[in-house]
Protein backbone atom coordinates (compact mmCIF):
# COMPACT_ATOMS: atom_id res chain seq x y z
CA HIS A 1 0.00 0.00 0.00
CA TRP A 2 3.02 2.30 -0.12
CA VAL A 3 3.09 2.38 -3.91
CA ASN A 4 1.40 5.48 -5.36
CA GLU A 5 0.96 4.12 -8.88
CA LEU A 6 -0.20 0.50 -8.74
CA PRO A 7 -1.45 0.35 -12.37
CA SER A 8 2.02 1.31 -13.65
CA LEU A 9 3.70 -1.15 -11.28
CA PHE A 10 1.46 -4.03 -12.41
CA THR A 11 2.00 -3.13 -16.09
CA GLU A 12 5.78 -3.15 -15.57
CA ILE A 13 5.60 -6.52 -13.80
CA LYS A 14 3.64 -7.94 -16.75
CA ARG A 15 6.21 -6.50 -19.16
CA VAL A 16 9.14 -8.28 -17.47
CA LEU A 17 7.37 -11.62 -17.01
CA LYS A 18 7.91 -14.24 -19.69
CA PRO A 19 4.79 -15.48 -21.54
CA ASP A 20 2.59 -17.61 -19.26
CA GLY A 21 4.50 -16.18 -16.30
CA CYS A 22 2.77 -16.09 -12.95
CA PHE A 23 2.35 -12.95 -10.81
CA ILE A 24 1.34 -13.77 -7.22
CA PHE A 25 1.04 -11.11 -4.56
CA SER A 26 -0.63 -10.19 -1.31
CA MET A 27 -1.33 -6.76 0.13
CA VAL A 28 -2.98 -5.18 3.11
CA GLY A 29 -6.60 -4.43 2.24
CA GLY A 30 -8.88 -1.46 2.72
CA THR A 31 -10.81 -2.74 5.71
CA SER A 32 -7.69 -3.12 7.86
CA LEU A 33 -7.57 -1.63 11.35
CA PRO A 34 -11.20 -0.47 11.57
CA GLU A 35 -10.96 -0.49 15.37
CA LEU A 36 -8.02 1.91 15.37
CA ARG A 37 -9.61 4.15 12.76
CA SER A 38 -12.86 4.51 14.69
CA SER A 39 -11.11 5.08 18.03
CA LEU A 40 -8.96 7.82 16.53
CA VAL A 41 -11.95 9.48 14.85
CA MET A 42 -14.00 9.50 18.08
CA ALA A 43 -11.11 10.84 20.17
CA GLU A 44 -10.16 13.48 17.64
CA MET A 45 -13.75 14.68 17.20
CA GLU A 46 -14.07 15.08 20.96
CA ARG A 47 -10.66 16.62 21.66
CA GLU A 48 -9.93 18.64 18.52
CA GLY A 49 -13.32 19.19 16.87
CA GLY A 50 -12.42 17.51 13.56
CA VAL A 51 -10.60 14.58 12.05
CA SER A 52 -7.41 14.05 10.11
CA PRO A 53 -6.28 10.82 8.44
CA HIS A 54 -4.14 8.67 10.73
CA VAL A 55 -4.12 5.34 8.94
CA GLY A 56 -2.70 5.39 5.43
CA PRO A 57 -4.91 4.59 2.45
CA PHE A 58 -5.25 0.96 1.40
CA VAL A 59 -6.44 -0.70 -1.81
CA GLU A 60 -10.03 -1.91 -1.66
CA LEU A 61 -10.77 -5.55 -2.49
CA SER A 62 -13.21 -4.47 -5.21
CA ASP A 63 -10.39 -2.63 -7.03
CA VAL A 64 -7.80 -5.42 -7.10
CA GLY A 65 -9.40 -7.48 -9.89
CA GLY A 66 -9.62 -4.39 -12.08
CA LEU A 67 -5.99 -3.53 -11.38
CA VAL A 68 -4.81 -7.04 -12.28
CA SER A 69 -6.87 -7.40 -15.45
CA GLY A 70 -6.32 -3.75 -16.40
CA ALA A 71 -2.57 -4.39 -16.45
CA GLY A 72 -3.16 -7.13 -19.03
CA PHE A 73 -2.95 -10.26 -16.87
CA ASN A 74 -5.14 -13.24 -17.76
CA LEU A 75 -7.09 -15.57 -15.50
CA PRO A 76 -7.06 -13.26 -12.45
CA THR A 77 -7.99 -14.86 -9.14
CA ILE A 78 -8.57 -12.80 -6.00
CA ASP A 79 -9.05 -14.01 -2.43
CA VAL A 80 -9.28 -12.24 0.90
CA ASP A 81 -8.65 -13.16 4.51
CA THR A 82 -9.08 -11.26 7.76
CA VAL A 83 -6.37 -11.83 10.33
CA ASN A 84 -7.14 -10.90 13.93
CA VAL A 85 -4.15 -10.10 16.11
CA SER A 86 -4.27 -9.48 19.85
CA PHE A 87 -2.27 -6.87 21.73
CA PRO A 88 -2.03 -6.06 25.45
CA ASN A 89 -3.51 -2.61 24.77
CA ALA A 90 -3.93 0.03 22.06
CA MET A 91 -0.67 1.82 22.89
CA VAL A 92 1.29 -1.38 22.22
CA LEU A 93 -0.57 -1.79 18.92
CA MET A 94 0.28 1.79 17.88
CA GLU A 95 3.91 1.28 18.89
CA HIS A 96 4.11 -1.90 16.80
CA LEU A 97 2.65 -0.09 13.80
CA GLN A 98 5.11 2.76 14.18
CA ARG A 99 8.11 0.43 14.50
CA MET A 100 6.99 -1.46 11.39
CA GLY A 101 7.16 1.82 9.50
CA GLU A 102 3.39 2.00 9.17
CA SER A 103 3.05 5.58 10.29
CA ASN A 104 0.90 7.98 8.33
CA ALA A 105 2.37 9.30 5.08
CA CYS A 106 -0.68 11.31 4.01
CA ILE A 107 0.13 14.86 2.95
CA ASN A 108 -3.17 16.32 4.17
CA ARG A 109 -2.83 15.17 7.78
CA ARG A 110 -2.31 17.32 10.82
CA PRO A 111 1.38 17.93 11.49
CA ARG A 112 1.01 16.75 15.06
CA THR A 113 -1.62 14.91 17.05
CA SER A 114 -1.77 15.81 20.72
CA VAL A 115 -0.86 13.35 23.45
CA ASP A 116 -4.32 13.96 24.88
CA THR A 117 -5.93 12.70 21.66
CA PHE A 118 -3.73 9.60 21.58
CA LEU A 119 -4.52 8.81 25.21
CA ALA A 120 -8.24 9.28 24.58
CA SER A 121 -8.15 7.04 21.50
CA SER A 122 -6.18 4.43 23.41
CA CYS A 123 -8.73 4.42 26.24
CA LEU A 124 -11.61 4.16 23.76
CA TYR A 125 -9.90 1.32 21.90
CA ASP A 126 -9.12 -0.56 25.10
CA GLU A 127 -12.72 -0.24 26.24
CA LEU A 128 -14.55 -0.88 22.97
CA PHE A 129 -12.42 -3.62 21.40
CA LYS A 130 -11.54 -5.96 24.25
CA LEU A 131 -11.18 -9.62 23.42
CA ASP A 132 -14.06 -11.71 24.69
CA GLU A 133 -13.24 -14.00 27.59
CA CYS A 134 -13.88 -17.07 25.43
CA GLU A 135 -11.33 -15.79 22.85
CA ASN A 136 -8.78 -14.82 25.49
CA GLU A 137 -6.81 -17.88 26.60
CA ASN A 138 -4.61 -16.06 29.15
CA ASN A 139 -7.44 -14.36 31.09
CA VAL A 140 -5.55 -11.09 30.65
CA ASP A 141 -7.20 -8.00 29.19
CA GLU A 142 -6.20 -7.74 25.55
CA VAL A 143 -7.49 -5.89 22.52
CA GLU A 144 -7.91 -7.09 18.98
CA ALA A 145 -6.76 -5.58 15.69
CA SER A 146 -8.23 -6.76 12.38
CA VAL A 147 -6.08 -6.80 9.25
CA GLN A 148 -7.49 -7.62 5.82
CA VAL A 149 -5.05 -9.44 3.55
CA ILE A 150 -5.83 -9.56 -0.18
CA TYR A 151 -4.23 -12.34 -2.23
CA ALA A 152 -4.16 -12.27 -6.03
CA ILE A 153 -2.72 -14.17 -8.95
CA GLY A 154 -2.57 -13.30 -12.63
CA TRP A 155 -0.85 -14.81 -15.67
CA SER A 156 0.96 -13.01 -18.46
CA PRO A 157 -0.78 -13.85 -21.76
CA HIS A 158 0.15 -16.94 -23.76
CA GLU A 159 -1.65 -18.91 -26.49
CA SER A 160 -1.61 -22.10 -24.38
CA GLN A 161 -3.94 -20.60 -21.76
CA GLN A 162 -7.58 -21.57 -21.63
CA ASN A 163 -9.99 -19.31 -23.49
CA PRO A 164 -13.74 -18.94 -23.18
CA ASP A 165 -15.91 -20.66 -25.80
CA GLN A 166 -17.62 -18.61 -28.47
CA ARG A 167 -20.80 -16.92 -27.32
CA GLY A 168 -23.87 -19.07 -27.99
CA THR A 169 -22.06 -22.43 -28.07
CA ALA A 170 -23.25 -23.59 -24.63
CA THR A 171 -25.10 -26.91 -24.46
CA LEU A 172 -26.72 -26.28 -21.05
CA LYS A 173 -28.66 -23.41 -19.58
CA VAL A 174 -27.81 -22.06 -16.12
CA GLY A 175 -31.29 -23.06 -14.93
CA ASP A 176 -30.64 -26.65 -16.05
CA MET A 177 -27.43 -26.72 -14.03
CA ILE A 178 -29.26 -25.56 -10.90
CA GLU A 179 -31.80 -28.38 -11.31
CA PHE A 180 -28.94 -30.83 -11.96
CA THR A 181 -27.22 -29.92 -8.66
CA LYS A 182 -30.51 -30.25 -6.72
CA VAL A 183 -30.96 -33.83 -8.00
CA ASP A 184 -27.43 -34.82 -6.91
CA SER A 185 -27.80 -33.37 -3.40
């Protein structure tokens, strides 16, 4: 998500791949860290009267297929997974993000967020997003962070790849296939 020009990057990757070459990737998706986003928005609205972006922009799942096929890859396949990670508290989560280099790179953000706002967002996060007791094996208060991971694969074009049949050459109707699966069940 740190690349500003994904279409150009994907086009360049397709250019350097040999025919029938495989491009596999994963990226952090757009619904990552909703808990942190909402905690920061609530705290900032209360303390500063407005909001500024704190979590960098991510690619939405609905855009990935278009990016892959738009770059000229064939047979695109997209999958998504949500990974839930637990942390002792929100401050530890924010420290981990900062040490991973995942601080905010947005140009239109506030130059500085007050300590008061960070403390308020941390308290909100710790209160609103606690792990349930049944999910918490250690019986210690922990919070959860959700990260969406998008996986994709695309193939550089080659004549040996499968192609769709000509329009109108089908021997079955979709309705017939539905009836066929009901009979087998």
